[in-house]
Coordinates of C-alpha atoms in Angstrom, one line a residue:
Chain B
M1 CA -101.2 -7.8 122.7
S2 CA -101.2 -7.9 126.5
R3 CA -97.9 -7.9 128.3
I4 CA -98.7 -11.1 130.1
K5 CA -99.8 -12.9 126.9
F6 CA -96.7 -11.6 125.1
T7 CA -94.4 -12.9 127.8
G8 CA -96.3 -16.2 127.8
I9 CA -95.9 -16.6 124.1
T10 CA -92.2 -15.8 124.3
V11 CA -91.7 -18.3 127.1
A12 CA -93.6 -21.0 125.2
A13 CA -91.7 -20.2 122.1
V14 CA -88.3 -20.3 123.7
A15 CA -89.2 -23.5 125.5
T16 CA -90.5 -25.0 122.2
A17 CA -87.4 -23.9 120.3
L18 CA -85.0 -25.3 122.9
V19 CA -86.8 -28.6 123.1
L20 CA -87.0 -28.9 119.3
S21 CA -83.4 -28.0 118.7
A22 CA -82.2 -30.4 121.3
C23 CA -84.0 -33.2 119.6
G24 CA -84.0 -31.9 116.0
G25 CA -82.2 -34.9 114.7
Q26 CA -84.7 -37.3 116.0
S27 CA -86.2 -38.3 112.7
T28 CA -82.9 -39.1 111.1
E29 CA -81.7 -41.3 113.9
A30 CA -81.8 -45.0 113.5
G31 CA -80.8 -47.9 115.7
T32 CA -81.9 -51.1 117.1
D33 CA -84.2 -52.0 120.0
E34 CA -83.6 -54.6 122.7
D35 CA -84.9 -57.4 120.5
G36 CA -82.5 -56.6 117.7
G37 CA -85.2 -55.2 115.4
A38 CA -84.5 -51.9 113.6
T39 CA -85.9 -48.7 115.0
G40 CA -86.2 -45.2 113.5
A41 CA -88.6 -42.9 111.7
V42 CA -89.6 -42.3 108.1
V43 CA -91.4 -39.1 107.3
A44 CA -93.6 -38.9 104.2
D45 CA -95.7 -36.0 103.0
G46 CA -97.4 -35.0 99.7
S47 CA -100.2 -35.9 97.4
S48 CA -103.4 -37.1 99.0
T49 CA -104.0 -39.3 96.0
V50 CA -100.7 -41.2 96.6
A51 CA -101.1 -41.2 100.4
P52 CA -103.3 -44.3 100.5
L53 CA -100.5 -46.1 98.6
T54 CA -97.8 -45.1 101.0
E55 CA -100.1 -45.8 103.9
A56 CA -100.8 -49.3 102.5
A57 CA -97.0 -49.8 102.3
A58 CA -96.5 -48.5 105.9
D59 CA -99.3 -50.8 107.0
A60 CA -97.7 -53.9 105.5
F61 CA -94.3 -52.7 106.6
R62 CA -95.3 -52.6 110.3
D63 CA -95.7 -56.4 110.2
V64 CA -92.1 -56.7 109.1
E65 CA -90.4 -54.0 111.0
P66 CA -92.6 -52.9 113.9
G67 CA -89.9 -50.7 115.4
I68 CA -89.8 -48.3 112.5
N69 CA -92.4 -45.5 112.6
V70 CA -93.6 -44.4 109.2
T71 CA -95.8 -41.3 109.2
V72 CA -97.7 -39.9 106.3
A73 CA -99.1 -36.4 105.9
T74 CA -101.1 -34.9 103.0
S75 CA -100.1 -31.4 102.2
G76 CA -100.8 -32.0 98.5
T77 CA -98.2 -32.7 95.8
G78 CA -97.0 -29.0 95.8
G79 CA -97.0 -28.6 99.6
G80 CA -95.2 -31.9 99.9
F81 CA -92.4 -30.8 97.6
A82 CA -92.1 -27.5 99.5
A83 CA -91.4 -29.5 102.7
F84 CA -89.3 -32.1 100.9
C85 CA -87.0 -29.5 99.3
A86 CA -86.6 -27.8 102.6
G87 CA -85.2 -31.0 104.0
E88 CA -88.1 -31.6 106.3
T89 CA -89.3 -35.0 104.9
D90 CA -87.7 -38.2 103.7
I91 CA -90.3 -39.2 101.1
S92 CA -92.5 -37.0 99.0
N93 CA -95.7 -38.5 97.5
A94 CA -96.5 -37.0 94.1
S95 CA -99.2 -37.4 91.5
R96 CA -97.1 -35.5 88.9
S97 CA -93.4 -35.1 88.2
I98 CA -91.5 -32.5 90.2
S99 CA -91.5 -29.1 88.4
D100 CA -88.5 -27.1 87.3
E101 CA -89.1 -24.5 90.1
E102 CA -89.3 -27.2 92.7
I103 CA -86.1 -28.7 91.4
A104 CA -84.4 -25.3 91.7
T105 CA -85.6 -25.0 95.3
C106 CA -84.2 -28.5 96.1
E107 CA -80.9 -27.6 94.5
E108 CA -80.6 -24.4 96.4
N109 CA -81.0 -26.3 99.6
G110 CA -78.7 -29.1 98.5
I111 CA -81.4 -31.8 98.5
E112 CA -80.7 -34.5 96.0
F113 CA -83.5 -36.9 95.2
T114 CA -84.6 -40.0 93.3
E115 CA -87.9 -40.3 91.5
I116 CA -89.6 -43.7 91.7
I117 CA -92.8 -44.7 90.0
M118 CA -94.7 -46.8 92.5
A119 CA -98.0 -47.5 90.8
N120 CA -100.3 -46.4 88.0
D121 CA -103.6 -44.6 88.3
G122 CA -106.3 -45.1 85.6
L123 CA -109.8 -43.8 85.3
S124 CA -112.6 -45.4 83.4
V125 CA -115.6 -43.8 81.8
I126 CA -118.4 -46.4 82.2
V127 CA -121.7 -47.0 80.6
P128 CA -124.3 -49.9 81.2
L129 CA -124.1 -52.9 78.9
E130 CA -127.4 -51.9 77.2
N131 CA -125.6 -48.8 75.8
D132 CA -124.7 -50.0 72.3
W133 CA -123.8 -46.7 70.8
A134 CA -120.9 -45.2 72.8
E135 CA -118.0 -47.4 71.9
C136 CA -115.5 -44.6 71.9
L137 CA -115.5 -41.0 73.1
T138 CA -113.1 -38.2 72.3
V139 CA -111.8 -36.0 75.0
D140 CA -113.8 -33.1 73.5
Q141 CA -117.0 -35.2 73.7
L142 CA -116.2 -35.9 77.4
A143 CA -115.7 -32.2 78.0
T144 CA -119.1 -31.5 76.3
M145 CA -120.6 -34.0 78.6
W146 CA -119.0 -32.8 81.9
S147 CA -117.9 -29.2 81.5
P148 CA -119.5 -26.5 83.8
E149 CA -120.9 -24.7 80.7
S150 CA -123.0 -27.8 79.9
E151 CA -124.9 -27.5 83.1
G152 CA -128.6 -27.6 82.3
S153 CA -128.1 -27.4 78.6
V154 CA -126.4 -30.7 77.5
T155 CA -128.9 -33.3 78.8
N156 CA -129.1 -35.9 75.9
W157 CA -126.8 -38.3 74.3
N158 CA -127.6 -36.9 70.8
Q159 CA -126.1 -33.6 71.9
I160 CA -122.8 -35.3 72.5
D161 CA -122.8 -36.7 68.9
P162 CA -125.6 -36.4 66.4
S163 CA -125.2 -40.1 65.6
F164 CA -126.1 -41.1 69.2
P165 CA -129.8 -41.9 69.9
D166 CA -132.2 -39.7 71.8
V167 CA -131.6 -40.9 75.3
P168 CA -131.3 -38.6 78.3
L169 CA -127.9 -38.4 80.0
A170 CA -127.7 -39.6 83.6
L171 CA -124.3 -38.5 85.0
F172 CA -122.6 -40.1 88.0
G173 CA -119.1 -39.8 89.4
A174 CA -116.8 -39.3 92.3
G175 CA -117.5 -36.4 94.7
T176 CA -115.2 -33.5 95.4
D177 CA -113.3 -35.1 98.2
S178 CA -111.5 -37.7 96.1
G179 CA -108.3 -37.6 94.1
T180 CA -110.3 -39.2 91.3
F181 CA -112.5 -36.1 91.1
D182 CA -109.5 -33.8 91.0
Y183 CA -107.8 -35.8 88.3
F184 CA -110.9 -36.3 86.1
T185 CA -111.8 -32.7 86.1
D186 CA -108.3 -31.6 85.4
A187 CA -107.8 -34.1 82.5
V188 CA -111.2 -33.5 80.9
N189 CA -112.2 -29.9 81.7
G190 CA -108.7 -28.5 81.9
E191 CA -109.0 -27.3 85.5
E192 CA -109.1 -29.1 88.8
G193 CA -112.5 -29.0 90.3
A194 CA -114.3 -27.6 87.2
I195 CA -117.4 -29.7 86.6
R196 CA -121.1 -29.3 86.0
T197 CA -123.0 -29.5 89.3
D198 CA -126.1 -31.3 88.0
Y199 CA -124.5 -34.8 88.2
S200 CA -124.8 -37.3 91.0
P201 CA -121.6 -37.3 93.0
S202 CA -120.8 -40.1 95.4
E203 CA -117.7 -40.9 97.5
D204 CA -118.8 -44.6 97.2
D205 CA -117.9 -46.0 93.8
N206 CA -120.5 -48.8 94.3
I207 CA -123.2 -46.2 94.3
T208 CA -121.8 -44.7 91.1
I209 CA -122.0 -48.2 89.6
Q210 CA -125.6 -48.7 90.7
G211 CA -126.6 -45.3 89.3
V212 CA -124.9 -45.9 85.9
T213 CA -126.4 -49.4 85.5
G214 CA -129.8 -48.2 86.6
E215 CA -130.5 -46.1 83.5
A216 CA -130.0 -46.6 79.8
G217 CA -128.4 -43.2 79.4
G218 CA -126.2 -43.7 82.5
V219 CA -122.5 -42.7 82.3
G220 CA -119.9 -42.2 85.0
F221 CA -116.3 -42.2 85.9
L222 CA -114.3 -44.2 88.5
G223 CA -111.1 -46.0 89.2
L224 CA -110.1 -48.7 86.6
S225 CA -110.2 -51.6 89.0
Y226 CA -113.9 -51.4 89.5
V227 CA -114.7 -52.1 85.8
A228 CA -113.2 -55.6 85.8
E229 CA -115.1 -56.4 89.0
N230 CA -118.4 -55.4 87.5
A231 CA -118.0 -56.6 83.9
D232 CA -121.4 -58.4 84.0
V233 CA -123.4 -55.1 84.2
L234 CA -121.2 -52.4 82.7
R235 CA -118.4 -51.7 80.3
G236 CA -115.6 -49.1 79.9
V237 CA -115.7 -46.7 77.0
A238 CA -112.5 -46.4 74.8
I239 CA -111.1 -42.9 75.0
D240 CA -109.6 -41.0 72.0
G241 CA -107.0 -38.6 73.4
G242 CA -105.9 -37.5 69.9
A243 CA -104.2 -40.7 68.7
G244 CA -107.2 -42.9 68.1
C245 CA -109.4 -44.9 70.4
V246 CA -107.7 -46.8 73.2
E247 CA -109.5 -49.2 75.6
A248 CA -108.9 -48.7 79.3
N249 CA -107.2 -51.7 80.7
V250 CA -104.2 -52.6 82.9
E251 CA -101.8 -52.8 79.9
T252 CA -102.8 -49.5 78.3
V253 CA -102.6 -47.7 81.6
Q254 CA -99.2 -49.3 82.3
D255 CA -97.7 -48.4 78.9
G256 CA -99.2 -44.9 79.1
T257 CA -101.2 -45.1 75.8
Y258 CA -104.5 -44.6 77.5
T259 CA -104.4 -40.8 77.7
P260 CA -105.3 -38.5 79.2
L261 CA -107.0 -40.6 81.9
S262 CA -104.0 -42.5 83.1
R263 CA -100.9 -41.3 85.0
P264 CA -98.0 -42.7 87.0
L265 CA -97.9 -42.1 90.7
F266 CA -94.5 -41.1 92.1
I267 CA -92.6 -41.1 95.3
Y268 CA -89.5 -38.9 95.6
V269 CA -86.8 -40.2 98.0
A270 CA -84.2 -37.8 99.5
N271 CA -80.8 -39.4 98.6
T272 CA -79.2 -38.6 101.9
S273 CA -82.2 -40.0 103.8
Y274 CA -81.8 -43.2 101.9
T275 CA -78.1 -43.6 102.3
E276 CA -77.7 -42.4 105.8
N277 CA -81.0 -43.4 107.5
A278 CA -81.3 -47.2 107.7
A279 CA -85.0 -46.9 108.5
V280 CA -85.7 -45.0 105.3
K281 CA -83.6 -47.5 103.2
T282 CA -85.4 -50.5 104.7
F283 CA -88.8 -49.0 104.1
V284 CA -88.2 -47.9 100.5
D285 CA -86.6 -51.2 99.6
F286 CA -89.7 -53.0 101.1
Y287 CA -92.0 -50.5 99.2
V288 CA -90.4 -51.3 95.9
A289 CA -90.1 -55.1 96.5
E290 CA -93.8 -55.3 97.5
A291 CA -95.0 -52.7 95.0
A292 CA -97.5 -55.0 93.3
S293 CA -99.3 -56.2 96.4
I294 CA -99.3 -52.7 97.9
A295 CA -100.8 -51.2 94.7
E296 CA -103.6 -53.8 94.8
A297 CA -104.3 -53.2 98.5
A298 CA -104.6 -49.4 97.8
V299 CA -106.8 -50.1 94.7
F300 CA -104.3 -48.8 92.1
V301 CA -102.9 -50.4 88.9
P302 CA -99.7 -52.2 89.8
L303 CA -96.3 -51.5 88.1
T304 CA -95.2 -53.6 85.1
D305 CA -92.2 -55.9 85.5
E306 CA -90.3 -53.3 83.5
Q307 CA -91.3 -50.5 85.8
I308 CA -90.3 -52.6 88.9
Q309 CA -87.0 -53.3 87.3
V310 CA -86.4 -49.6 86.7
A311 CA -87.3 -48.8 90.3
T312 CA -85.0 -51.6 91.6
D313 CA -82.1 -50.4 89.5
E314 CA -82.6 -46.8 90.7
L315 CA -82.4 -48.0 94.3
A316 CA -79.4 -50.2 93.6
S317 CA -77.5 -47.3 92.0
L318 CA -78.5 -45.0 94.9
A319 CA -77.2 -47.5 97.5
G320 CA -74.0 -47.4 95.5
Chain L
M1 CA -119.0 -26.1 116.2
S2 CA -116.9 -23.2 117.5
S3 CA -119.7 -20.7 117.3
T4 CA -122.1 -23.0 119.2
I5 CA -119.6 -23.4 122.0
T6 CA -118.9 -19.7 122.2
T7 CA -122.6 -19.0 122.3
S8 CA -123.2 -21.7 124.9
L9 CA -120.3 -20.3 126.9
G10 CA -121.9 -16.9 126.9
G11 CA -125.1 -18.5 128.0
H12 CA -123.5 -20.3 130.9
I13 CA -122.0 -17.1 132.2
R14 CA -124.8 -14.7 131.6
G15 CA -127.6 -17.2 132.1
A16 CA -128.1 -16.3 135.8
T17 CA -128.9 -12.7 135.2
V18 CA -131.0 -13.2 132.0
R19 CA -133.2 -15.8 133.7
G20 CA -134.3 -13.5 136.3
R21 CA -135.7 -10.9 133.9
A22 CA -137.2 -13.0 131.1
R23 CA -140.0 -14.5 133.1
G24 CA -142.3 -11.4 133.0
G25 CA -146.0 -11.5 132.6
D26 CA -145.9 -9.7 129.3
T27 CA -148.5 -11.2 126.9
S28 CA -148.6 -8.6 124.1
P29 CA -148.6 -10.1 120.6
K30 CA -145.1 -8.8 119.9
S31 CA -143.6 -10.6 122.9
I32 CA -145.4 -13.8 122.2
L33 CA -144.2 -13.7 118.6
F34 CA -140.7 -13.1 119.9
L35 CA -141.1 -16.1 122.2
V36 CA -142.3 -18.3 119.3
A37 CA -139.3 -17.1 117.3
L38 CA -136.9 -18.1 120.1
W39 CA -138.5 -21.5 120.5
F40 CA -138.3 -22.0 116.7
S41 CA -134.5 -21.1 116.8
L42 CA -134.0 -23.6 119.6
F43 CA -136.0 -26.2 117.7
V44 CA -133.9 -25.8 114.5
A45 CA -130.6 -25.9 116.4
F46 CA -131.7 -28.9 118.5
S47 CA -133.2 -30.9 115.5
F48 CA -129.9 -30.4 113.6
L49 CA -128.0 -31.8 116.6
I50 CA -130.4 -34.8 116.9
V51 CA -130.3 -35.6 113.2
L52 CA -126.5 -35.3 113.2
I53 CA -126.2 -37.6 116.2
V54 CA -128.7 -40.2 115.0
T55 CA -127.3 -40.5 111.4
T56 CA -123.8 -40.7 112.7
V57 CA -124.7 -43.4 115.2
I58 CA -126.6 -45.4 112.5
D59 CA -123.8 -45.1 110.0
G60 CA -121.0 -45.9 112.5
W61 CA -122.5 -48.3 114.9
P62 CA -121.4 -51.5 113.0
R63 CA -117.7 -50.5 113.6
F64 CA -118.1 -48.9 117.0
D65 CA -116.4 -51.8 118.6
L66 CA -113.2 -52.8 120.4
R67 CA -111.2 -52.8 117.1
L68 CA -111.7 -49.0 116.9
F69 CA -109.7 -48.6 120.1
T70 CA -107.1 -51.3 119.7
E71 CA -106.2 -51.3 115.9
Y72 CA -104.0 -49.0 113.9
P73 CA -105.0 -47.4 110.6
A74 CA -104.7 -50.0 107.8
A75 CA -105.3 -50.3 104.1
D76 CA -108.2 -52.7 104.7
P77 CA -111.0 -50.9 106.5
E78 CA -112.0 -54.1 108.3
E79 CA -108.6 -54.2 110.0
A80 CA -108.3 -50.5 110.7
G81 CA -108.8 -48.7 113.9
A82 CA -108.3 -45.2 115.4
R83 CA -106.0 -46.1 118.4
P84 CA -103.2 -43.6 117.5
A85 CA -105.8 -40.9 116.8
I86 CA -107.5 -41.4 120.2
L87 CA -104.2 -41.4 122.0
G88 CA -103.0 -38.5 120.0
S89 CA -106.1 -36.5 120.9
I90 CA -105.5 -37.2 124.6
W91 CA -101.8 -36.2 124.4
V92 CA -102.6 -33.0 122.5
I93 CA -105.6 -31.9 124.7
I94 CA -103.8 -32.5 128.0
T95 CA -100.8 -30.6 126.8
T96 CA -103.0 -27.8 125.5
A97 CA -104.7 -27.6 128.9
L98 CA -101.4 -27.4 130.7
L99 CA -100.2 -24.6 128.4
A100 CA -103.4 -22.6 128.1
I101 CA -105.2 -22.7 131.4
P102 CA -102.5 -21.4 133.7
L103 CA -101.6 -18.7 131.1
G104 CA -105.2 -17.8 130.5
V105 CA -106.1 -17.6 134.2
A106 CA -103.0 -15.6 135.0
A107 CA -103.8 -13.1 132.2
A108 CA -107.4 -12.8 133.3
V109 CA -106.3 -12.2 137.0
H110 CA -103.9 -9.5 135.9
M111 CA -106.4 -7.8 133.7
E112 CA -109.3 -8.0 136.1
E113 CA -107.6 -7.5 139.5
F114 CA -104.4 -5.6 138.9
A115 CA -104.3 -3.8 135.6
D116 CA -105.4 -0.1 135.4
K117 CA -108.6 -0.3 133.4
K118 CA -108.4 3.4 132.3
N119 CA -105.0 2.9 130.7
W120 CA -105.3 3.1 126.9
F121 CA -102.9 0.2 126.4
N122 CA -104.9 -2.1 128.7
R123 CA -108.2 -1.1 127.0
I124 CA -106.7 -2.0 123.5
V125 CA -105.6 -5.4 124.9
E126 CA -109.1 -6.0 126.3
L127 CA -110.7 -5.1 123.0
N128 CA -108.3 -7.4 121.1
I129 CA -109.0 -10.4 123.4
Q130 CA -112.7 -9.9 122.9
N131 CA -112.3 -10.0 119.2
L132 CA -109.7 -12.8 119.1
A133 CA -112.3 -15.1 120.6
A134 CA -114.3 -14.9 117.4
V135 CA -111.4 -15.3 115.0
P136 CA -111.7 -18.5 112.8
S137 CA -109.5 -21.3 113.9
I138 CA -107.7 -21.6 110.5
V139 CA -106.2 -18.1 111.2
Y140 CA -104.6 -19.4 114.4
G141 CA -103.2 -22.2 112.3
L142 CA -101.7 -19.7 109.9
L143 CA -100.3 -17.7 112.9
A144 CA -98.8 -20.7 114.5
L145 CA -97.4 -21.9 111.2
A146 CA -95.7 -18.6 110.5
F147 CA -94.3 -18.4 114.0
L148 CA -92.9 -21.9 114.0
V149 CA -91.4 -21.4 110.5
L150 CA -89.8 -18.2 111.8
M151 CA -88.4 -20.0 114.7
G152 CA -86.9 -22.6 112.3
V153 CA -88.9 -25.5 113.7
Q154 CA -88.8 -28.3 111.2
N155 CA -91.0 -30.9 112.9
R156 CA -94.2 -29.0 113.0
N157 CA -96.4 -32.2 113.3
I158 CA -95.4 -33.1 116.8
V159 CA -97.6 -33.0 120.0
I160 CA -96.1 -29.8 121.5
A161 CA -96.5 -27.8 118.2
G162 CA -100.2 -28.9 117.9
A163 CA -100.8 -28.1 121.5
F164 CA -99.2 -24.7 121.1
T165 CA -101.5 -23.9 118.2
L166 CA -104.6 -25.0 120.0
S167 CA -103.5 -23.1 123.1
L168 CA -103.5 -19.9 121.1
L169 CA -106.9 -20.8 119.8
I170 CA -108.5 -21.2 123.2
L171 CA -106.6 -18.6 125.2
P172 CA -109.1 -15.8 124.5
V173 CA -112.0 -18.0 125.5
I174 CA -110.4 -19.0 128.8
I175 CA -109.4 -15.4 129.5
I176 CA -112.9 -14.1 128.9
A177 CA -114.5 -16.9 131.0
T178 CA -112.1 -16.3 133.9
R179 CA -112.7 -12.6 133.9
E180 CA -116.5 -13.1 133.9
A181 CA -116.1 -15.5 136.8
L182 CA -113.8 -13.1 138.7
R183 CA -116.2 -10.2 138.1
A184 CA -119.0 -12.2 139.6
V185 CA -117.2 -12.3 143.0
P186 CA -118.7 -9.4 145.0
M187 CA -116.4 -6.4 145.8
E188 CA -117.3 -6.8 149.5
I189 CA -115.3 -10.1 149.6
R190 CA -112.2 -8.3 148.4
Q191 CA -112.7 -5.4 150.6
G192 CA -113.4 -7.6 153.7
S193 CA -110.2 -9.5 153.0
L194 CA -108.1 -6.3 152.6
A195 CA -109.7 -4.8 155.7
L196 CA -108.5 -7.9 157.7
G197 CA -105.0 -7.1 156.6
A198 CA -104.5 -9.4 153.7
T199 CA -102.3 -8.2 150.8
E200 CA -103.8 -7.8 147.3
L201 CA -102.0 -11.0 146.3
Q202 CA -103.3 -12.9 149.3
T203 CA -106.8 -11.6 148.6
V204 CA -106.6 -13.0 145.0
M205 CA -105.1 -16.3 145.9
R206 CA -107.2 -17.1 149.0
Q207 CA -110.5 -15.4 148.3
T208 CA -111.3 -14.2 144.7
L209 CA -109.7 -17.0 142.7
P210 CA -111.0 -19.9 144.8
A211 CA -114.5 -18.4 144.6
S212 CA -114.4 -18.3 140.8
V213 CA -113.0 -21.8 140.3
P214 CA -116.4 -23.2 139.1
G215 CA -116.7 -20.5 136.4
I216 CA -113.1 -21.0 135.3
A217 CA -113.5 -24.8 135.2
T218 CA -116.7 -24.5 133.1
G219 CA -115.1 -22.0 130.7
S220 CA -111.9 -24.1 130.4
I221 CA -113.7 -27.4 129.7
L222 CA -115.8 -25.8 127.0
A223 CA -112.7 -24.2 125.5
L224 CA -110.9 -27.6 125.6
S225 CA -113.8 -29.3 123.9
R226 CA -113.6 -26.8 121.1
A227 CA -109.9 -27.6 120.8
L228 CA -110.6 -31.3 120.8
G229 CA -112.9 -30.9 117.7
E230 CA -110.5 -28.9 115.6
A231 CA -108.8 -30.2 112.5
A232 CA -108.2 -27.2 110.3
P233 CA -105.4 -25.4 112.2
L234 CA -103.5 -28.7 112.8
L235 CA -103.8 -29.7 109.1
L236 CA -102.3 -26.4 108.2
L237 CA -99.3 -27.3 110.3
G238 CA -98.9 -30.4 108.2
A239 CA -100.5 -32.8 110.7
L240 CA -100.0 -36.4 110.0
V241 CA -102.9 -38.4 108.6
F242 CA -101.3 -41.8 109.0
V243 CA -99.6 -42.7 112.3
S244 CA -99.0 -46.4 113.0
F245 CA -97.5 -46.0 116.5
D246 CA -98.7 -44.7 119.9
P247 CA -97.5 -41.2 120.5
N248 CA -95.1 -41.3 123.5
G249 CA -94.1 -37.8 124.3
L250 CA -94.3 -34.1 123.5
L251 CA -91.9 -34.5 120.5
S252 CA -93.8 -37.5 119.1
G253 CA -95.6 -37.3 115.8
Y254 CA -99.4 -37.5 116.3
T255 CA -102.7 -37.5 114.6
T256 CA -106.1 -36.6 116.3
M257 CA -109.6 -37.9 115.9
P258 CA -110.9 -35.1 113.7
I259 CA -107.9 -35.5 111.4
Q260 CA -108.4 -39.2 111.2
I261 CA -112.1 -38.7 110.4
F262 CA -111.2 -36.2 107.7
N263 CA -108.7 -38.6 106.1
W264 CA -111.1 -41.6 106.2
V265 CA -114.1 -39.6 104.8
G266 CA -112.1 -38.9 101.6
R267 CA -111.5 -42.6 100.9
P268 CA -113.5 -44.4 98.1
Q269 CA -114.1 -47.6 100.1
E270 CA -117.3 -47.6 102.0
G271 CA -115.7 -49.3 105.0
F272 CA -113.7 -46.2 105.7
A273 CA -116.8 -44.0 105.7
I274 CA -118.3 -46.3 108.3
L275 CA -115.1 -46.1 110.3
A276 CA -115.2 -42.3 110.1
S277 CA -118.7 -42.4 111.5
A278 CA -117.6 -44.7 114.3
T279 CA -114.8 -42.4 115.2
S280 CA -117.3 -39.5 115.1
I281 CA -119.5 -41.3 117.6
L282 CA -116.6 -41.5 120.0
L283 CA -115.7 -37.8 119.4
L284 CA -119.3 -36.7 119.8
G285 CA -119.6 -38.7 123.0
I286 CA -116.5 -37.2 124.5
L287 CA -117.6 -33.7 123.5
L288 CA -121.1 -34.1 125.0
A289 CA -119.6 -35.6 128.1
M290 CA -117.2 -32.6 128.5
N291 CA -120.1 -30.2 128.0
A292 CA -122.2 -32.1 130.5
L293 CA -119.4 -32.0 133.0
A294 CA -119.1 -28.2 132.5
I295 CA -122.9 -27.8 133.2
I296 CA -122.7 -30.1 136.3
I297 CA -119.7 -28.1 137.7
R298 CA -121.6 -24.8 137.1
N299 CA -124.8 -26.0 138.7
R300 CA -123.3 -27.7 141.7
Y301 CA -120.5 -25.4 142.7
Q302 CA -121.5 -22.0 141.5
Q303 CA -122.0 -19.7 144.4
R304 CA -124.9 -17.3 144.6
W305 CA -123.9 -14.2 146.5

């Protein structure tokens, strides 16, 4: 490396470090602006699936407290916890519970946290109304339908179950960019991203709906909320996750019986951020209080009254 | 994107000499075949660009309106806009320019005018800079991430950290462009200046450097337009995808247009895809304008000796 460049980098580094250390506490400061409104910053990172939920919360929150800056990054659930347990963020978005190793890291760094379920995520497997044979599918049958090994070989409904008629399969679903895709492939094929490539992916769920309803043998997967909106042309298939067939609807997603295609979505709040940073407390309180409308805005299944109560109680005990 | 810009940069600098030779009267089948192959390559590259621009404009036009510039990201695509991303891009690019251009020009002047070119250390440095220009941008993201973590910097998603990363990314390009521009200044100018009693430093500051400003400006603008289109190294630093305030300083959190586009494209709602295309139109427009500016500067101010 050239001497000049090296010197330059050193200068830039020292300058950066000085500036940053001088203002390192910026994100934890809270106060009031001239108009008496609260000011401050809330830093959230984590799952890209949960990010739209926290973004919807931040969006609604801006109308109430315009002085508080809420930022959201998407390092993934794991990356989010890494930053969270290093004390770099106030809130970690997660599409799964924190793991034991992550808890250990948090403990090492003295980060105490509170887990709050903010919404429920459910996926539906959909078929057109004219499909009168597939009332219920087991997870194994779904895997036969969607696994990478089935590519090119499983092309007919009667290969899924001999009792099904001789109708060609037409597969539609979310494309690789979506959390829906990651979640479906993980739950059905046991590995995130593992899926046959001869299906029609789309980031637009309405195109998935058009595709499924356009063919007798059509089948697809998408977020639960789309099924109710299109009940006149398609229906959801009940899923047997090992304990019998369960219909996909808001209740079965909320009570967790619709497995494996439903899951809770979490946020993790750093306890010290909540108790010491008024901005974080105001935001999280708002988030929980408005959880139902926020979940709807972000197209997720809202919490049950019970879940909201649990969340409220957790916050109350945290506030002491 | 990056390779196109590097190639076009090479073209800008070397164009003058190549043009003189290529127009021969050679009509052998081989050379005609080669000419056809060249035109075909140009056609492929150009048609990709046209298709990209046309489809983006068609997709994004319905939302390429005032709301894109005035609104903040929102849960409802109809109410969302890219204001923080546009302002964030401006903050980051200006900071990057202030960090990278003086450093890059100084490095190039040292290497071209003062350093001993036979010294093994200087030759290794030179070789490294040539190679660094071709390193994928994500590697610079990793480098900057490792460095900032090492320095104990916690807020890596602030303007100065992003600008620092992008500066590393474009430094080699600026250094190479500046050196080419300096090399194009004839030795007689330097010798004349020295013969009139100017010191080496005065010669550089008053003769060589001013004469090479068009080349430096062209190279710097192209390098900055590369930095403007980058998302990968910034995402690696944990860049924010949702910012609902205007960035207001070097320590402010930020998001940029490419990151905002990346975030919106992943959304299920169609409205966000349209919004992403609308932001892409803006980004493409700015990039094409910057490249056009670079070409204008080159054509208008480049001196022929």
